[in-house]
Amino acid sequence: MGMYPEYMVAPIREDLTSAGFEQLMTPEEVDQVLSEQEGTVLVAVNSVCGCAAAKARPALKMAVSSSEKRPDKLVTVFAGMEGEAVAKAREHMLPYPPSSPSIALFKNGELVHMIERYHIEGNDLIRIVDNLKGAFEDYC
């Protein structure tokens, strides 16, 4: 059971799933996707906070839709809801501390780029988009 009622988070989930992100609900799903040894995976740790709504989700959608290169898979976990899935994703994101929202790019099963909450809160939307597009260019 999550911290928030599902009716409240459903539209927040849909903000990313309607843009092509797959919602991972269990630690097993997270491990399966993030342990793949070929290709790139973008992981969005979604949340109900204002910086997720104003910056993280819009930046993710803009970067993915406007980049020539993009990750092979787009996935998301929801902080405060599927705690075990989020914890498993965060294990893969070590040594970075838990952060939500946050965005991680994996290539061939290894973390290659990380955007933590303070990178999101302290930046404008276009800088976050440019950061993501640069990472896509470098790793995808």
CSV table of N, CA and C in Angstrom, one decimal:
chain,number,residue,atom,x,y,z
A,1,MET,N,0.9,-1.2,0.0
A,1,MET,CA,0.0,0.0,0.0
A,1,MET,C,0.9,1.2,0.0
A,2,GLY,N,0.6,2.2,-0.9
A,2,GLY,CA,1.4,3.4,-1.0
A,2,GLY,C,0.9,4.5,0.0
A,3,MET,N,1.7,5.5,0.0
A,3,MET,CA,1.4,6.7,0.9
A,3,MET,C,0.2,7.5,0.4
A,4,TYR,N,-0.2,7.4,-0.8
A,4,TYR,CA,-1.2,8.2,-1.4
A,4,TYR,C,-2.3,7.4,-2.0
A,5,PRO,N,-3.5,7.9,-2.0
A,5,PRO,CA,-4.6,7.1,-2.7
A,5,PRO,C,-4.3,7.0,-4.2
A,6,GLU,N,-4.6,5.8,-4.7
A,6,GLU,CA,-4.3,5.6,-6.1
A,6,GLU,C,-5.0,6.6,-7.1
A,7,TYR,N,-6.3,7.0,-6.7
A,7,TYR,CA,-7.0,8.0,-7.5
A,7,TYR,C,-6.2,9.3,-7.7
A,8,MET,N,-5.4,9.6,-6.7
A,8,MET,CA,-4.6,10.8,-6.7
A,8,MET,C,-3.4,10.6,-7.6
A,9,VAL,N,-2.7,9.5,-7.6
A,9,VAL,CA,-1.5,9.3,-8.3
A,9,VAL,C,-1.8,8.8,-9.8
A,10,ALA,N,-2.9,8.3,-10.0
A,10,ALA,CA,-3.2,7.8,-11.4
A,10,ALA,C,-2.9,8.8,-12.5
A,11,PRO,N,-3.4,10.0,-12.4
A,11,PRO,CA,-3.1,11.0,-13.5
A,11,PRO,C,-1.6,11.3,-13.5
A,12,ILE,N,-0.9,11.2,-12.4
A,12,ILE,CA,0.5,11.5,-12.4
A,12,ILE,C,1.3,10.4,-13.0
A,13,ARG,N,0.9,9.2,-12.8
A,13,ARG,CA,1.5,8.0,-13.5
A,13,ARG,C,1.2,8.2,-15.0
A,14,GLU,N,0.0,8.5,-15.3
A,14,GLU,CA,-0.4,8.6,-16.8
A,14,GLU,C,0.4,9.7,-17.5
A,15,ASP,N,0.8,10.7,-16.8
A,15,ASP,CA,1.6,11.7,-17.4
A,15,ASP,C,2.9,11.1,-18.1
A,16,LEU,N,3.5,10.1,-17.5
A,16,LEU,CA,4.6,9.5,-18.1
A,16,LEU,C,4.2,8.2,-19.0
A,17,THR,N,3.3,7.4,-18.5
A,17,THR,CA,2.9,6.2,-19.3
A,17,THR,C,2.3,6.6,-20.6
A,18,SER,N,1.6,7.7,-20.7
A,18,SER,CA,1.0,8.1,-22.0
A,18,SER,C,2.1,8.6,-22.9
A,19,ALA,N,3.3,8.9,-22.4
A,19,ALA,CA,4.5,9.3,-23.2
A,19,ALA,C,5.4,8.2,-23.5
A,20,GLY,N,5.0,7.0,-23.2
A,20,GLY,CA,5.7,5.8,-23.6
A,20,GLY,C,6.6,5.1,-22.5
A,21,PHE,N,6.4,5.6,-21.3
A,21,PHE,CA,7.2,5.0,-20.1
A,21,PHE,C,6.4,3.9,-19.6
A,22,GLU,N,7.1,2.8,-19.3
A,22,GLU,CA,6.4,1.6,-18.7
A,22,GLU,C,6.5,1.7,-17.2
A,23,GLN,N,5.4,1.6,-16.5
A,23,GLN,CA,5.4,1.6,-15.0
A,23,GLN,C,5.9,0.3,-14.5
A,24,LEU,N,7.0,0.3,-13.7
A,24,LEU,CA,7.5,-0.9,-13.0
A,24,LEU,C,6.9,-1.0,-11.6
A,25,MET,N,6.2,-2.1,-11.3
A,25,MET,CA,5.5,-2.2,-10.0
A,25,MET,C,6.2,-3.1,-9.0
A,26,THR,N,7.1,-3.9,-9.4
A,26,THR,CA,7.7,-4.8,-8.5
A,26,THR,C,9.2,-4.8,-8.6
A,27,PRO,N,9.9,-5.2,-7.5
A,27,PRO,CA,11.4,-5.3,-7.6
A,27,PRO,C,11.9,-6.3,-8.7
A,28,GLU,N,11.1,-7.3,-8.9
A,28,GLU,CA,11.5,-8.3,-10.0
A,28,GLU,C,11.4,-7.6,-11.4
A,29,GLU,N,10.4,-6.8,-11.6
A,29,GLU,CA,10.3,-6.1,-12.9
A,29,GLU,C,11.5,-5.1,-13.0
A,30,VAL,N,11.9,-4.4,-11.9
A,30,VAL,CA,13.0,-3.5,-12.0
A,30,VAL,C,14.3,-4.2,-12.3
A,31,ASP,N,14.5,-5.3,-11.6
A,31,ASP,CA,15.7,-6.1,-11.8
A,31,ASP,C,15.8,-6.6,-13.2
A,32,GLN,N,14.7,-7.1,-13.7
A,32,GLN,CA,14.7,-7.7,-15.1
A,32,GLN,C,15.1,-6.6,-16.1
A,33,VAL,N,14.5,-5.4,-16.0
A,33,VAL,CA,14.9,-4.3,-16.9
A,33,VAL,C,16.3,-3.8,-16.7
A,34,LEU,N,16.7,-3.5,-15.5
A,34,LEU,CA,17.9,-2.9,-15.3
A,34,LEU,C,19.1,-3.8,-15.3
A,35,SER,N,18.9,-5.1,-15.3
A,35,SER,CA,20.0,-6.1,-15.4
A,35,SER,C,20.3,-6.4,-16.9
A,36,GLU,N,19.5,-5.9,-17.8
A,36,GLU,CA,19.8,-6.3,-19.2
A,36,GLU,C,21.2,-5.7,-19.6
A,37,GLN,N,21.9,-6.6,-20.3
A,37,GLN,CA,23.3,-6.2,-20.6
A,37,GLN,C,23.5,-5.6,-22.0
A,38,GLU,N,22.4,-5.4,-22.7
A,38,GLU,CA,22.5,-4.7,-24.0
A,38,GLU,C,21.4,-3.6,-24.0
A,39,GLY,N,21.8,-2.4,-24.5
A,39,GLY,CA,20.9,-1.3,-24.8
A,39,GLY,C,20.9,-0.3,-23.6
A,40,THR,N,20.0,0.7,-23.8
A,40,THR,CA,19.9,1.8,-22.8
A,40,THR,C,18.5,1.8,-22.2
A,41,VAL,N,18.5,2.2,-21.0
A,41,VAL,CA,17.2,2.3,-20.2
A,41,VAL,C,17.2,3.6,-19.5
A,42,LEU,N,16.2,4.4,-19.7
A,42,LEU,CA,16.0,5.6,-18.9
A,42,LEU,C,15.0,5.3,-17.8
A,43,VAL,N,15.3,5.6,-16.6
A,43,VAL,CA,14.5,5.4,-15.4
A,43,VAL,C,14.1,6.7,-14.8
A,44,ALA,N,12.8,7.0,-14.7
A,44,ALA,CA,12.3,8.1,-14.0
A,44,ALA,C,11.7,7.7,-12.7
A,45,VAL,N,12.3,8.3,-11.6
A,45,VAL,CA,11.6,8.1,-10.3
A,45,VAL,C,10.6,9.2,-10.1
A,46,ASN,N,9.4,8.9,-10.3
A,46,ASN,CA,8.3,9.9,-10.3
A,46,ASN,C,7.8,10.2,-8.9
A,47,SER,N,7.2,11.3,-8.7
A,47,SER,CA,6.7,11.6,-7.4
A,47,SER,C,5.6,12.7,-7.5
A,48,VAL,N,4.9,12.9,-6.4
A,48,VAL,CA,3.8,13.9,-6.4
A,48,VAL,C,4.3,15.3,-6.1
A,49,CYS,N,5.6,15.5,-5.9
A,49,CYS,CA,6.0,16.9,-5.6
A,49,CYS,C,5.9,17.9,-6.7
A,50,GLY,N,6.0,19.1,-6.4
A,50,GLY,CA,5.9,20.2,-7.4
A,50,GLY,C,7.0,20.2,-8.4
A,51,CYS,N,8.2,19.9,-8.0
A,51,CYS,CA,9.3,19.9,-9.0
A,51,CYS,C,9.2,18.7,-10.0
A,52,ALA,N,8.5,17.7,-9.6
A,52,ALA,CA,8.3,16.6,-10.6
A,52,ALA,C,7.3,17.0,-11.6
A,53,ALA,N,6.2,17.7,-11.2
A,53,ALA,CA,5.2,18.2,-12.0
A,53,ALA,C,5.6,19.4,-12.9
A,54,ALA,N,6.4,20.3,-12.4
A,54,ALA,CA,6.8,21.5,-13.1
A,54,ALA,C,8.0,21.3,-14.0
A,55,LYS,N,8.9,20.4,-13.6
A,55,LYS,CA,10.2,20.2,-14.3
A,55,LYS,C,10.5,18.8,-14.8
A,56,ALA,N,10.5,17.9,-13.9
A,56,ALA,CA,11.0,16.5,-14.2
A,56,ALA,C,10.2,15.9,-15.3
A,57,ARG,N,8.9,15.7,-15.1
A,57,ARG,CA,8.0,15.0,-16.1
A,57,ARG,C,8.0,15.8,-17.4
A,58,PRO,N,7.8,17.1,-17.4
A,58,PRO,CA,7.9,17.9,-18.7
A,58,PRO,C,9.2,17.7,-19.4
A,59,ALA,N,10.3,17.8,-18.6
A,59,ALA,CA,11.7,17.6,-19.2
A,59,ALA,C,11.8,16.3,-19.9
A,60,LEU,N,11.4,15.2,-19.2
A,60,LEU,CA,11.5,13.9,-19.7
A,60,LEU,C,10.8,13.8,-21.0
A,61,LYS,N,9.5,14.2,-21.0
A,61,LYS,CA,8.7,14.1,-22.3
A,61,LYS,C,9.3,15.0,-23.4
A,62,MET,N,9.8,16.2,-23.1
A,62,MET,CA,10.4,17.0,-24.1
A,62,MET,C,11.6,16.4,-24.7
A,63,ALA,N,12.5,15.9,-23.8
A,63,ALA,CA,13.8,15.4,-24.3
A,63,ALA,C,13.6,14.1,-25.1
A,64,VAL,N,12.7,13.2,-24.7
A,64,VAL,CA,12.4,12.0,-25.4
A,64,VAL,C,11.8,12.3,-26.8
A,65,SER,N,10.9,13.2,-26.8
A,65,SER,CA,10.1,13.5,-28.1
A,65,SER,C,10.9,14.3,-29.0
A,66,SER,N,12.0,15.0,-28.6
A,66,SER,CA,12.7,15.9,-29.5
A,66,SER,C,14.1,15.5,-29.8
A,67,SER,N,14.5,14.3,-29.3
A,67,SER,CA,15.9,13.9,-29.5
A,67,SER,C,16.0,12.9,-30.7
A,68,GLU,N,17.0,13.1,-31.4
A,68,GLU,CA,17.3,12.1,-32.5
A,68,GLU,C,17.7,10.8,-32.0
A,69,LYS,N,18.5,10.8,-31.0
A,69,LYS,CA,18.9,9.6,-30.2
A,69,LYS,C,18.1,9.5,-29.0
A,70,ARG,N,17.6,8.3,-28.6
A,70,ARG,CA,16.9,8.2,-27.4
A,70,ARG,C,17.1,6.8,-26.8
A,71,PRO,N,16.8,6.6,-25.5
A,71,PRO,CA,17.0,5.3,-24.9
A,71,PRO,C,16.1,4.2,-25.6
A,72,ASP,N,16.6,3.0,-25.5
A,72,ASP,CA,15.8,1.9,-26.0
A,72,ASP,C,14.6,1.6,-25.2
A,73,LYS,N,14.6,1.8,-23.9
A,73,LYS,CA,13.5,1.6,-23.0
A,73,LYS,C,13.3,2.8,-22.1
A,74,LEU,N,12.0,3.1,-21.8
A,74,LEU,CA,11.7,4.2,-20.9
A,74,LEU,C,10.8,3.5,-19.8
A,75,VAL,N,11.3,3.7,-18.6
A,75,VAL,CA,10.5,3.1,-17.5
A,75,VAL,C,10.4,4.1,-16.3
A,76,THR,N,9.5,3.8,-15.4
A,76,THR,CA,9.3,4.7,-14.3
A,76,THR,C,8.9,3.9,-13.1
A,77,VAL,N,9.3,4.3,-11.9
A,77,VAL,CA,8.8,3.8,-10.6
A,77,VAL,C,8.3,5.0,-9.9
A,78,PHE,N,7.4,4.8,-8.9
A,78,PHE,CA,6.7,5.9,-8.3
A,78,PHE,C,7.0,5.9,-6.8
A,79,ALA,N,7.8,6.9,-6.4
A,79,ALA,CA,8.2,7.1,-5.0
A,79,ALA,C,6.9,7.3,-4.1
A,80,GLY,N,6.9,6.7,-3.0
A,80,GLY,CA,5.8,6.8,-2.1
A,80,GLY,C,4.6,5.8,-2.4
A,81,MET,N,4.8,5.0,-3.4
A,81,MET,CA,3.7,4.1,-3.8
A,81,MET,C,4.3,2.6,-3.8
A,82,GLU,N,5.0,2.3,-4.8
A,82,GLU,CA,5.6,0.9,-4.8
A,82,GLU,C,6.9,0.9,-4.2
A,83,GLY,N,7.0,0.9,-2.9
A,83,GLY,CA,8.2,1.1,-2.1
A,83,GLY,C,9.3,0.1,-2.5
A,84,GLU,N,8.9,-1.2,-2.6
A,84,GLU,CA,9.9,-2.2,-2.9
A,84,GLU,C,10.5,-2.0,-4.3
A,85,ALA,N,9.7,-1.7,-5.3
A,85,ALA,CA,10.2,-1.4,-6.7
A,85,ALA,C,11.1,-0.2,-6.7
A,86,VAL,N,10.8,0.8,-6.0
A,86,VAL,CA,11.6,2.1,-5.9
A,86,VAL,C,12.9,1.7,-5.2
A,87,ALA,N,12.8,1.0,-4.1
A,87,ALA,CA,14.1,0.6,-3.4
A,87,ALA,C,15.0,-0.2,-4.3
A,88,LYS,N,14.5,-1.1,-5.1
A,88,LYS,CA,15.3,-1.9,-6.0
A,88,LYS,C,15.9,-1.0,-7.0
A,89,ALA,N,15.2,-0.1,-7.6
A,89,ALA,CA,15.7,0.9,-8.6
A,89,ALA,C,16.8,1.7,-7.9
A,90,ARG,N,16.6,2.1,-6.7
A,90,ARG,CA,17.7,2.9,-6.0
A,90,ARG,C,18.9,2.1,-5.7
A,91,GLU,N,18.8,0.8,-5.5
A,91,GLU,CA,20.0,0.0,-5.4
A,91,GLU,C,20.8,0.0,-6.6
A,92,HIS,N,20.2,0.0,-7.8
A,92,HIS,CA,20.9,0.1,-9.1
A,92,HIS,C,21.5,1.5,-9.3
A,93,MET,N,21.0,2.5,-8.6
A,93,MET,CA,21.5,3.8,-8.7
A,93,MET,C,22.6,4.2,-7.8
A,94,LEU,N,23.0,3.3,-6.9
A,94,LEU,CA,24.1,3.6,-6.0
A,94,LEU,C,25.3,3.9,-6.8
A,95,PRO,N,26.2,4.8,-6.4
A,95,PRO,CA,26.3,5.4,-5.0
A,95,PRO,C,25.4,6.6,-4.8
A,96,TYR,N,24.6,7.0,-5.7
A,96,TYR,CA,23.7,8.2,-5.5
A,96,TYR,C,22.7,7.9,-4.4
A,97,PRO,N,22.5,8.9,-3.5
A,97,PRO,CA,21.5,8.7,-2.4
A,97,PRO,C,20.1,8.7,-3.0
A,98,PRO,N,19.1,8.2,-2.2
A,98,PRO,CA,17.7,8.2,-2.7
A,98,PRO,C,17.3,9.7,-3.0
A,99,SER,N,16.6,9.8,-4.1
A,99,SER,CA,16.2,11.2,-4.5
A,99,SER,C,14.9,11.0,-5.3
A,100,SER,N,13.9,11.8,-5.1
A,100,SER,CA,12.8,11.8,-5.9
A,100,SER,C,12.2,13.3,-6.0
A,101,PRO,N,12.0,13.7,-7.2
A,101,PRO,CA,12.2,12.9,-8.5
A,101,PRO,C,13.7,12.8,-8.8
A,102,SER,N,14.0,11.8,-9.6
A,102,SER,CA,15.3,11.7,-10.2
A,102,SER,C,15.2,10.9,-11.5
A,103,ILE,N,16.3,11.0,-12.2
A,103,ILE,CA,16.3,10.4,-13.6
A,103,ILE,C,17.7,9.7,-13.7
A,104,ALA,N,17.7,8.5,-14.2
A,104,ALA,CA,18.9,7.7,-14.4
A,104,ALA,C,18.9,7.1,-15.7
A,105,LEU,N,20.1,7.1,-16.4
A,105,LEU,CA,20.3,6.4,-17.6
A,105,LEU,C,21.2,5.3,-17.5
A,106,PHE,N,20.8,4.1,-17.9
A,106,PHE,CA,21.7,2.9,-17.9
A,106,PHE,C,22.0,2.5,-19.3
A,107,LYS,N,23.3,2.1,-19.4
A,107,LYS,CA,23.7,1.5,-20.7
A,107,LYS,C,24.3,0.2,-20.4
A,108,ASN,N,23.9,-0.9,-21.1
A,108,ASN,CA,24.4,-2.2,-20.9
A,108,ASN,C,24.4,-2.6,-19.5
A,109,GLY,N,23.4,-2.3,-18.7
A,109,GLY,CA,23.3,-2.7,-17.3
A,109,GLY,C,24.0,-1.8,-16.3
A,110,GLU,N,24.7,-0.8,-16.8
A,110,GLU,CA,25.5,0.1,-15.9
A,110,GLU,C,24.9,1.5,-15.9
A,111,LEU,N,24.9,2.1,-14.7
A,111,LEU,CA,24.5,3.5,-14.6
A,111,LEU,C,25.5,4.4,-15.2
A,112,VAL,N,25.1,5.2,-16.2
A,112,VAL,CA,26.0,6.1,-16.9
A,112,VAL,C,25.7,7.6,-16.7
A,113,HIS,N,24.5,7.9,-16.3
A,113,HIS,CA,24.1,9.3,-16.1
A,113,HIS,C,23.0,9.4,-15.1
A,114,MET,N,23.2,10.4,-14.2
A,114,MET,CA,22.2,10.6,-13.1
A,114,MET,C,21.8,12.1,-12.9
A,115,ILE,N,20.5,12.3,-12.8
A,115,ILE,CA,20.0,13.6,-12.5
A,115,ILE,C,19.3,13.5,-11.2
A,116,GLU,N,19.8,14.1,-10.1
A,116,GLU,CA,19.2,14.0,-8.8
A,116,GLU,C,18.2,15.2,-8.6
A,117,ARG,N,17.4,15.1,-7.5
A,117,ARG,CA,16.4,16.1,-7.3
A,117,ARG,C,17.0,17.5,-7.2
A,118,TYR,N,18.2,17.7,-6.6
A,118,TYR,CA,18.7,19.1,-6.6
A,118,TYR,C,19.1,19.6,-7.9
A,119,HIS,N,19.4,18.7,-8.9
A,119,HIS,CA,19.6,19.2,-10.3
A,119,HIS,C,18.3,19.6,-10.9
A,120,ILE,N,17.2,19.0,-10.5
A,120,ILE,CA,15.9,19.4,-11.0
A,120,ILE,C,15.4,20.7,-10.4
A,121,GLU,N,15.4,20.7,-9.1
A,121,GLU,CA,14.9,21.9,-8.3
A,121,GLU,C,15.7,23.1,-8.7
A,122,GLY,N,17.0,23.0,-8.9
A,122,GLY,CA,17.8,24.2,-9.1
A,122,GLY,C,18.0,24.6,-10.5
A,123,ASN,N,17.4,24.0,-11.4
A,123,ASN,CA,17.5,24.3,-12.8
A,123,ASN,C,16.2,24.7,-13.5
A,124,ASP,N,16.3,25.3,-14.6
A,124,ASP,CA,15.1,25.6,-15.4
A,124,ASP,C,14.8,24.4,-16.3
A,125,LEU,N,13.6,24.3,-16.8
A,125,LEU,CA,13.2,23.2,-17.6
A,125,LEU,C,14.1,23.0,-18.8
A,126,ILE,N,14.5,24.0,-19.5
A,126,ILE,CA,15.3,23.8,-20.7
A,126,ILE,C,16.7,23.2,-20.4
A,127,ARG,N,17.3,23.6,-19.3
A,127,ARG,CA,18.6,23.1,-18.9
A,127,ARG,C,18.4,21.6,-18.6
A,128,ILE,N,17.3,21.2,-18.0
A,128,ILE,CA,17.1,19.7,-17.7
A,128,ILE,C,17.0,19.0,-19.0
A,129,VAL,N,16.2,19.5,-19.9
A,129,VAL,CA,16.0,18.9,-21.3
A,129,VAL,C,17.3,18.8,-22.0
A,130,ASP,N,18.1,19.9,-22.0
A,130,ASP,CA,19.4,19.8,-22.6
A,130,ASP,C,20.4,18.8,-22.0
A,131,ASN,N,20.3,18.7,-20.7
A,131,ASN,CA,21.1,17.7,-19.9
A,131,ASN,C,20.7,16.3,-20.4
A,132,LEU,N,19.4,16.0,-20.5
A,132,LEU,CA,19.0,14.7,-20.9
A,132,LEU,C,19.4,14.4,-22.4
A,133,LYS,N,19.2,15.4,-23.3
A,133,LYS,CA,19.5,15.2,-24.7
A,133,LYS,C,21.0,15.0,-24.8
A,134,GLY,N,21.8,15.7,-24.1
A,134,GLY,CA,23.3,15.5,-24.1
A,134,GLY,C,23.6,14.1,-23.7
A,135,ALA,N,23.0,13.5,-22.7
A,135,ALA,CA,23.2,12.2,-22.2
A,135,ALA,C,22.8,11.2,-23.3
A,136,PHE,N,21.6,11.5,-23.9
A,136,PHE,CA,21.2,10.6,-25.0
A,136,PHE,C,22.2,10.5,-26.1
A,137,GLU,N,22.7,11.7,-26.5
A,137,GLU,CA,23.7,11.8,-27.6
A,137,GLU,C,24.9,11.0,-27.2
A,138,ASP,N,25.4,11.1,-25.9
A,138,ASP,CA,26.6,10.4,-25.5
A,138,ASP,C,26.4,8.9,-25.4
A,139,TYR,N,25.3,8.5,-25.0
A,139,TYR,CA,25.2,7.1,-24.6
A,139,TYR,C,24.2,6.2,-25.4
A,140,CYS,N,23.3,6.9,-26.2
A,140,CYS,CA,22.3,6.1,-26.9
A,140,CYS,C,22.7,5.9,-28.4
